[in-house]
Tab-separated table of C-alpha atoms in Angstrom:
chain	number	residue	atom	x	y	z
H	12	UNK	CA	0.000	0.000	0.000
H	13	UNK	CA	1.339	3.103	-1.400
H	14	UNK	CA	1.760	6.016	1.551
H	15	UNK	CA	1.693	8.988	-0.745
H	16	UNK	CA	0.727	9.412	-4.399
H	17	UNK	CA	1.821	12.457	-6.837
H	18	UNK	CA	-0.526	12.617	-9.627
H	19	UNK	CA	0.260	15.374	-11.569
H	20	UNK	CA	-0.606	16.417	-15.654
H	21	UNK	CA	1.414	13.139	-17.079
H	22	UNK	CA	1.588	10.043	-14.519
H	23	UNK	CA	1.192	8.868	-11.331
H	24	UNK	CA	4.074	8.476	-9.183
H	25	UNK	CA	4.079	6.600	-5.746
H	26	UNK	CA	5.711	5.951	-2.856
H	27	UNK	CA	5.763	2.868	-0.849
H	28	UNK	CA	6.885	2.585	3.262
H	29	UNK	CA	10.183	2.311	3.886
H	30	UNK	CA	10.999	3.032	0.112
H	31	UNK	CA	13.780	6.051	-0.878
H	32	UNK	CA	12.732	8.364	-4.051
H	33	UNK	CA	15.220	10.317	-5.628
H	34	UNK	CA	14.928	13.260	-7.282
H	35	UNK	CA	17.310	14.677	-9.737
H	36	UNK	CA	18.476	17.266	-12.262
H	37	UNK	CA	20.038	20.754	-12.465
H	38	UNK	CA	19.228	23.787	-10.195
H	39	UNK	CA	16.054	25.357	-11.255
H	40	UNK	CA	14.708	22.354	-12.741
H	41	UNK	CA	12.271	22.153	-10.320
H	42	UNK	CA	13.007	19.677	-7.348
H	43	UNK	CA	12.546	21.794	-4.431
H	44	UNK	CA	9.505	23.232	-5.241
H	45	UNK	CA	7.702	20.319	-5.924
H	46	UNK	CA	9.301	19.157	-2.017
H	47	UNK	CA	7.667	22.818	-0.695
H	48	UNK	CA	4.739	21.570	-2.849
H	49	UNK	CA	4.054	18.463	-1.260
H	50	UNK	CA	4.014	20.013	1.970
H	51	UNK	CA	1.959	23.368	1.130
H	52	UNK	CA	4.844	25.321	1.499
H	53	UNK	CA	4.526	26.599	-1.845
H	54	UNK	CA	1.006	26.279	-3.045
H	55	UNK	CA	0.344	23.720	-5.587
H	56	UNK	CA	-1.391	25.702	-9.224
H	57	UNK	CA	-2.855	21.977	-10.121
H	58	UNK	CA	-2.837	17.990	-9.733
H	59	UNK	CA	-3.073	15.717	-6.212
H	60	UNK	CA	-1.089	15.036	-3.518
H	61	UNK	CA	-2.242	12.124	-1.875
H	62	UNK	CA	-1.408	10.996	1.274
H	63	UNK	CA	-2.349	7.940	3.309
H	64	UNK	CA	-5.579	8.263	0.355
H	65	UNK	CA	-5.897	11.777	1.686
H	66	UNK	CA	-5.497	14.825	-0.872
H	67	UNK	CA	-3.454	17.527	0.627
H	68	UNK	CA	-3.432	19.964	-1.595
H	69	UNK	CA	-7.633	20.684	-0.748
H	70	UNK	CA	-6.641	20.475	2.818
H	71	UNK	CA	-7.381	23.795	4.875
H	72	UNK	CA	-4.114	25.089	6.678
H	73	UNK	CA	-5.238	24.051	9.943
H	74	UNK	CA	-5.799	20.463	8.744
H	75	UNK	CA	-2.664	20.672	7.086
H	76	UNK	CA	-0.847	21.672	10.219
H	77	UNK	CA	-2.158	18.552	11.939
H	78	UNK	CA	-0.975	16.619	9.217
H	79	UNK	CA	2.485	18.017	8.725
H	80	UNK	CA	3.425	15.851	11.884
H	81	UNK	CA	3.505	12.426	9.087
H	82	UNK	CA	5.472	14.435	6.737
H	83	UNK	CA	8.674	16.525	7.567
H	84	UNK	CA	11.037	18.441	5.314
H	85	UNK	CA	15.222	18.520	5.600
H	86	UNK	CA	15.854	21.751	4.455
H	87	UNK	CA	18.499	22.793	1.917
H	88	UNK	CA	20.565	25.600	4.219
H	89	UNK	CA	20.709	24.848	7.950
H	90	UNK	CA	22.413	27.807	8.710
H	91	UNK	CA	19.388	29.760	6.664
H	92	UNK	CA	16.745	27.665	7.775
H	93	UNK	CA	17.597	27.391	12.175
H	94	UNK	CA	16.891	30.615	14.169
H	95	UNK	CA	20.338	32.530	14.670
H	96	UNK	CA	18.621	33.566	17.725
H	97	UNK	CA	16.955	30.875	19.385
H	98	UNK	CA	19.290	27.586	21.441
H	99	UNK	CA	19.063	24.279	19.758
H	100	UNK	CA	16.723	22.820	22.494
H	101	UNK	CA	14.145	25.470	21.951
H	102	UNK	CA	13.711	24.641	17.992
H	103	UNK	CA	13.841	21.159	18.689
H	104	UNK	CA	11.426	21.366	21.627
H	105	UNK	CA	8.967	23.337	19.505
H	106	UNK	CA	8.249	20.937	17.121
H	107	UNK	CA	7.333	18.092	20.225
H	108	UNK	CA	4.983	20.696	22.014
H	109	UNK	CA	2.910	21.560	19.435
H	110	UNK	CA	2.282	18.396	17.455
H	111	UNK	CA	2.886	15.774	20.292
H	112	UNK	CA	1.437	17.734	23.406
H	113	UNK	CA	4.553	17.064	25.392
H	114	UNK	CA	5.142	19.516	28.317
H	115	UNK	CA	8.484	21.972	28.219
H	116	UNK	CA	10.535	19.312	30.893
H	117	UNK	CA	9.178	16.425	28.228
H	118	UNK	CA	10.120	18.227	25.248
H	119	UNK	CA	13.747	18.850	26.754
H	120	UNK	CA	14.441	15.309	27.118
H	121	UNK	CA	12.829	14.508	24.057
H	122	UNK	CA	15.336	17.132	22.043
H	123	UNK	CA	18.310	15.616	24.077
H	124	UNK	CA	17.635	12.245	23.145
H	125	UNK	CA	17.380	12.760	19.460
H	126	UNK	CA	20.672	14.900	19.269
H	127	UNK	CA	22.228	11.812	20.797
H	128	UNK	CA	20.510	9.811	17.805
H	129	UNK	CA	21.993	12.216	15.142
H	130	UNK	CA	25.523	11.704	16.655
H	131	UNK	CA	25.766	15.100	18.350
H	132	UNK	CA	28.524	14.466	21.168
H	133	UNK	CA	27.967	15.524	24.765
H	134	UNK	CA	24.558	16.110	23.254
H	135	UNK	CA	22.752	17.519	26.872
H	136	UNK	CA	24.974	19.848	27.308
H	137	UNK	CA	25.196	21.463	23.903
H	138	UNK	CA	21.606	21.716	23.391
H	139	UNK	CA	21.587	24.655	25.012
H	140	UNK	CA	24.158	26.134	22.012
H	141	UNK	CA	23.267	28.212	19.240
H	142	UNK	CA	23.484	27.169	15.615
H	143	UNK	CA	26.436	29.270	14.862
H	144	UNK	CA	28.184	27.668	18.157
H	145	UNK	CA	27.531	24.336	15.524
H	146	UNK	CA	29.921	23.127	12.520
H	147	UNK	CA	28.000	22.717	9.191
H	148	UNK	CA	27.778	19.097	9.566
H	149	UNK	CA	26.321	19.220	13.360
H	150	UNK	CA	24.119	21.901	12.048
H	151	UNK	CA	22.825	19.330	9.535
H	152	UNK	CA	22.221	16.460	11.992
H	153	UNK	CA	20.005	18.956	14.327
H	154	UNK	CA	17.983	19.242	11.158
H	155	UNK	CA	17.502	16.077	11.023
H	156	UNK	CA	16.892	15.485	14.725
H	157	UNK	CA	14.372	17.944	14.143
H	158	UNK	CA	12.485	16.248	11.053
H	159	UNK	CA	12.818	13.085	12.676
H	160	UNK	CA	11.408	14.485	16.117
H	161	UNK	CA	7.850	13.229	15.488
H	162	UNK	CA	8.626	10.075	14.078
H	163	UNK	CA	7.254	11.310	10.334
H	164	UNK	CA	6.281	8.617	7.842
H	165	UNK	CA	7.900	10.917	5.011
H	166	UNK	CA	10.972	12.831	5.510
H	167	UNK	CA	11.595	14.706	2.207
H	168	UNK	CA	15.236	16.002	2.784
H	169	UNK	CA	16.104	19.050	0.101
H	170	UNK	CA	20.018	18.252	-0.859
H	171	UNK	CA	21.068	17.531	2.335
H	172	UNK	CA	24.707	17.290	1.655
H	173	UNK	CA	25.223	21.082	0.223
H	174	UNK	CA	28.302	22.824	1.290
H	175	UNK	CA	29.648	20.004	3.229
H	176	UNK	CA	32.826	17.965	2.628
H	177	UNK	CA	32.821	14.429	1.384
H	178	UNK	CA	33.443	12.855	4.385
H	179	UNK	CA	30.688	14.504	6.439
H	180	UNK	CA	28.441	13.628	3.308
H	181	UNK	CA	29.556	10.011	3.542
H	182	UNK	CA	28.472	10.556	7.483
H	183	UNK	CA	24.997	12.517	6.899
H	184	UNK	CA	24.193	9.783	3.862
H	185	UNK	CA	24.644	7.132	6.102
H	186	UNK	CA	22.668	8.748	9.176
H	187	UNK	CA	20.208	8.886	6.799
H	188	UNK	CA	19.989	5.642	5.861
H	189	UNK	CA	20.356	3.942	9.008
H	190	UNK	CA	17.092	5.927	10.640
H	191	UNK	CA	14.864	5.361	7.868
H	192	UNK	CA	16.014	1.010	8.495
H	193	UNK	CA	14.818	2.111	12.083
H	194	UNK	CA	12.096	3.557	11.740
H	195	UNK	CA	10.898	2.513	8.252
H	196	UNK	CA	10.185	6.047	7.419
H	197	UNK	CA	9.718	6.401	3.243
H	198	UNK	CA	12.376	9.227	1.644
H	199	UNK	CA	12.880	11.825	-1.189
H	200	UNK	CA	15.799	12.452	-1.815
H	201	UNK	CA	16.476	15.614	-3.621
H	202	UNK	CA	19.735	16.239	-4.845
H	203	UNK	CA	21.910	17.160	-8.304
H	204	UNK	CA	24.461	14.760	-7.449
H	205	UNK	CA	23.843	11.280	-9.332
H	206	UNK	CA	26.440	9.680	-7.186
H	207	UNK	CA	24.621	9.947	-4.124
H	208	UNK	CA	20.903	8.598	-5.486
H	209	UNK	CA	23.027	5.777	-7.227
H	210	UNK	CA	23.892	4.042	-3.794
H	211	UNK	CA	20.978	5.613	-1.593
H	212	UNK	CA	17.555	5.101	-3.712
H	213	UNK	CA	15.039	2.591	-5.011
H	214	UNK	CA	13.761	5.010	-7.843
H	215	UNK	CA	14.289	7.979	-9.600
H	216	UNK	CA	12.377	10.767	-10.963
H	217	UNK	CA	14.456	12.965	-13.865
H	218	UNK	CA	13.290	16.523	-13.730
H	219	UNK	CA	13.951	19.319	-16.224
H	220	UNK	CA	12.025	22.716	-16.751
H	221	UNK	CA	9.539	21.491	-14.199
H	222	UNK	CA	8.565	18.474	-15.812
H	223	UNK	CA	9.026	14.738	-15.364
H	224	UNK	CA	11.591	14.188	-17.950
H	225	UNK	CA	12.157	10.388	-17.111
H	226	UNK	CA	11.143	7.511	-14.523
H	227	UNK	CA	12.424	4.591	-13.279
H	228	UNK	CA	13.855	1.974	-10.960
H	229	UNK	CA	17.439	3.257	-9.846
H	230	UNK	CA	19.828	0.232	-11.350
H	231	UNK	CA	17.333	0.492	-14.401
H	232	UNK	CA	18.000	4.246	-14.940
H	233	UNK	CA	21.742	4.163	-14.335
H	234	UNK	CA	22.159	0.936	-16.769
H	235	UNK	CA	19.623	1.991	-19.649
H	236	UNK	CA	18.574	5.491	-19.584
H	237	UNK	CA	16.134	6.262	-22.218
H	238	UNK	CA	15.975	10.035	-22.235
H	239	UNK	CA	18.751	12.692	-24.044
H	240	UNK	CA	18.849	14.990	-21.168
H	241	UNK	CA	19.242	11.595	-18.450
H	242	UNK	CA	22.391	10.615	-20.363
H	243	UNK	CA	23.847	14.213	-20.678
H	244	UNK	CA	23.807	14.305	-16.940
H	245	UNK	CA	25.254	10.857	-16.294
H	246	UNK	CA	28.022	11.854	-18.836
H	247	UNK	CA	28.720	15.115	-16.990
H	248	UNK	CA	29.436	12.687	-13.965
H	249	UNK	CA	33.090	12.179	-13.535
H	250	UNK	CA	34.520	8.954	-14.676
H	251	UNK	CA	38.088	8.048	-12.837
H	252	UNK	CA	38.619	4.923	-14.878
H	253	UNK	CA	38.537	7.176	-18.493
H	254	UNK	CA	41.216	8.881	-20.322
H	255	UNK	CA	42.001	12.479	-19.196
H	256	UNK	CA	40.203	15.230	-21.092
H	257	UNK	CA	37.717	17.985	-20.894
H	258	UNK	CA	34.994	17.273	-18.875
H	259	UNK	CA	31.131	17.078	-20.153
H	260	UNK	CA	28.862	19.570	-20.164
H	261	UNK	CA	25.502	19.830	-21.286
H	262	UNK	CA	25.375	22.670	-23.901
H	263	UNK	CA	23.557	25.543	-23.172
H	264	UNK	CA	21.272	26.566	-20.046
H	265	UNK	CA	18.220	25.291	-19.054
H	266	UNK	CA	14.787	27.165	-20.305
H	267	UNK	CA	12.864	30.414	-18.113
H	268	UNK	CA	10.083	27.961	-16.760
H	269	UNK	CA	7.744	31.072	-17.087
H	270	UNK	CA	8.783	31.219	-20.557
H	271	UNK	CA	9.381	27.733	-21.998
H	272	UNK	CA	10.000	27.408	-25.543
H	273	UNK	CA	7.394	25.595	-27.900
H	274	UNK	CA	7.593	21.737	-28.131
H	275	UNK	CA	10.093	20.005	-25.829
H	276	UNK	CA	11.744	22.244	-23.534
H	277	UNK	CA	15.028	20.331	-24.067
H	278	UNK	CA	15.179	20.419	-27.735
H	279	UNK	CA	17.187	23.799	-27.704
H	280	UNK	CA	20.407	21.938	-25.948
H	281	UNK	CA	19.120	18.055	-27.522
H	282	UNK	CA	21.829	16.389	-29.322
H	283	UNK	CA	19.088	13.903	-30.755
H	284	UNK	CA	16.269	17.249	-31.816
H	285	UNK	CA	14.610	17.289	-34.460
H	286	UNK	CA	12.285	19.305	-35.896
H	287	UNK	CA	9.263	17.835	-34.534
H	288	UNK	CA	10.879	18.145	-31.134
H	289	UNK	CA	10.639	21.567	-31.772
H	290	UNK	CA	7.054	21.914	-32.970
H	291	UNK	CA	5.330	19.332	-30.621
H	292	UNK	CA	5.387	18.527	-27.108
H	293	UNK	CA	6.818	14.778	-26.124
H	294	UNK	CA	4.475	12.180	-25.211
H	295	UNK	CA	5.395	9.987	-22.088
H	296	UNK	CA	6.389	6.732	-23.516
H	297	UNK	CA	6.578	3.539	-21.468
H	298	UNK	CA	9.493	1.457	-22.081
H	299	UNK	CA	9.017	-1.259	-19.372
H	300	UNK	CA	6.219	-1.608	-16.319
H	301	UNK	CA	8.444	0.875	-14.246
H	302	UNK	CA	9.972	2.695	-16.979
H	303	UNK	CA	8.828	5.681	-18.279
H	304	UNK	CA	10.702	8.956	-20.517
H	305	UNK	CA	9.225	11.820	-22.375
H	306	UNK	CA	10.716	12.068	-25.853
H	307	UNK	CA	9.591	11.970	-29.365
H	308	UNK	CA	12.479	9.195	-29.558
H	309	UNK	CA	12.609	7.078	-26.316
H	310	UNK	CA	12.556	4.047	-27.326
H	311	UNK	CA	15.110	4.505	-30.075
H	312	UNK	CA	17.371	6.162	-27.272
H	313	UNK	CA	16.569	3.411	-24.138
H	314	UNK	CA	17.444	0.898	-27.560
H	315	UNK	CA	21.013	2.309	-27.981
H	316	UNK	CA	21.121	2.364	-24.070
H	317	UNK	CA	21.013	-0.677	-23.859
H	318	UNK	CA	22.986	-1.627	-26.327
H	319	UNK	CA	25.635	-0.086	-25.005
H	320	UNK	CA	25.097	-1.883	-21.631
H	321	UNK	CA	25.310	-5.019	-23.056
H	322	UNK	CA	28.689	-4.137	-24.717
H	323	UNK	CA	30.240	-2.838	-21.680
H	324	UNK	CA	29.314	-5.715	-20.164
H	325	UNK	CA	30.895	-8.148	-23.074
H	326	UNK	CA	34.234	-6.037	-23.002
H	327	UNK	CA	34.305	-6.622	-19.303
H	328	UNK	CA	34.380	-10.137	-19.263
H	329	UNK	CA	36.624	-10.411	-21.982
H	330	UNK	CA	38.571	-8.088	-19.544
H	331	UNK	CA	38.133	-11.008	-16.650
H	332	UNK	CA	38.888	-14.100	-19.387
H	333	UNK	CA	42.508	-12.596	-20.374
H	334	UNK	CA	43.352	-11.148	-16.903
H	335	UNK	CA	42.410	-14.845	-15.538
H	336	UNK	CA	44.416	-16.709	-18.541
């Protein structure tokens, strides 16, 4: 039983308990509004967001108050998003008194214990700290001590790995990861970096210009992608194993969304355009039951996709046979 359903202008997309979603593509393209969305933070111009069968986007405020308890929100800047003026314990014991009921002495406790859960050290007595007394990583785990304070069944966290080095990543990924195994809390994921939905999610959602630009299961993605602008990003991914050259790029910038151009709003950078690309919006073509891209020429791309797979996949053993001879 699904836990929360998007069903926007093109496809339903759902998510299951304990299941990770990422979501991906370039700043602008969409991904954090449609996390504000889901949460009324921004207002939603159209479609459903159901959760637990319930629609949230007709929900009054006060309703959606009550329900915002089930569904919390990692937010992109912790330094931006804490109170430079308020202590830790006070942020973290808001969130406990008004959704849970629990009295200030309950709250306290309740804010000490999940610091401790995040990995804060000598977590009692720096509650009492302010968020600039905090590195960026530790500023980062009270975020999450404070989206995980009611127990949500939906934690959406918004690039939670920004401005922080790799090895704090590595250490906020993995927090992650481990709470949602104990608590079996579903997640989106929303991030630009490919590496980190690669070893983190279950499936992926592609967005570009505001749109669903592709759909799938997150081996199935990586493996055969079946949309242009998928495989320009995975090709602007660092590869350590190739030969030493200039680096990827997608050409060009991506589109005003208040202004898109007619037709598919990735034709003007497309490798594959062609003119009927430029005249006519894509349909949403399914490739396989969990499989889905929007372009004129998706199954002629997900085709060469896997082709190539299979390929890599030859020259790799052949790599094994003589290295074994």
């Amino acid at each position: 039983m699904t836990i929360l359903d998007f069903r926007f202008w093109i496809e339903t997309i759902d998510i299951y308990p304990g299941e990770t979603l990422g979501l991906v593509g370039e700043s602008g393209c969409g991904k954090s509004t449609l996390g504000r969305a889901i949460l009324r933070l921004t207002e939603p111009t159209g479609g459903q967001v159901l959760f637990r069968g319930k629609d949230l986007a007709h929900l009054s405020q006060r309703e959606m108050r009550d329900e915002r308890k089930h569904l919390q929100m990692i937010f992109q800047d912790p330094m931006t998003s804490l109170n430079p003026f308020m202590r830790i314990s006070k942020q973290l014991m808001e969130m406990t008194e008004l959704h849970l009921g629990y009295t200030k002495d309950q709250a306290y406790e309740h804010a000490v214990k999940m610091l401790e859960t995040v990995g804060i050290p000598d977590a009692r007595a720096r509650a009492d700290s302010y968020p600039h007394e905090f590195s960026g990583g530790m500023r980062q785990r009270v975020m999450i001590a404070m989206a995980l304070s009611c127990e949500p069944e939906l934690l959406i966290a918004d690039e939670p790995t920004t401005a922080l080095d790799v090895t704090i990543q590595a250490q906020i990924l993995e927090l992650i990861k481990k709470l949602k195994q104990d608590t079996g809390t579903s997640v989106i994921l929303i991030t630009h970096d490919l590496g980190v939905v690669a070893g983190m999610t279950d499936h992926i959602l592609v967005m570009y210009a505001g749109k669903i630009f592709e759909q799938a299961q997150t081996r199935e993605l990586f493996a055969c992608p079946g949309n242009p602008y998928t495989k320009g990003l995975l090709r602007s991914v660092p590869d350590p194993t190739a030969e030493q050259g200039a680096l990827y790029q997608i050409p060009g910038l991506p589109p005003d969304v208040a202004h898109l151009p007619p037709g598919c709003p990735f034709a003007p950078r497309c490798e594959r355009a062609e003119e009927i690309c430029r005249q006519e919006f894509p349909p949403f073509v399914k490739l396989n039951e969990e499989h889905y891209s929007l372009c004129h020429f998706a199954e002629e791309v997900y085709a060469k996709s896997c082709s190539e797979r299979d390929a890599r996949k030859s020259m790799n053993q052949t790599t094994v046979q003589e290295e074994n001879a």
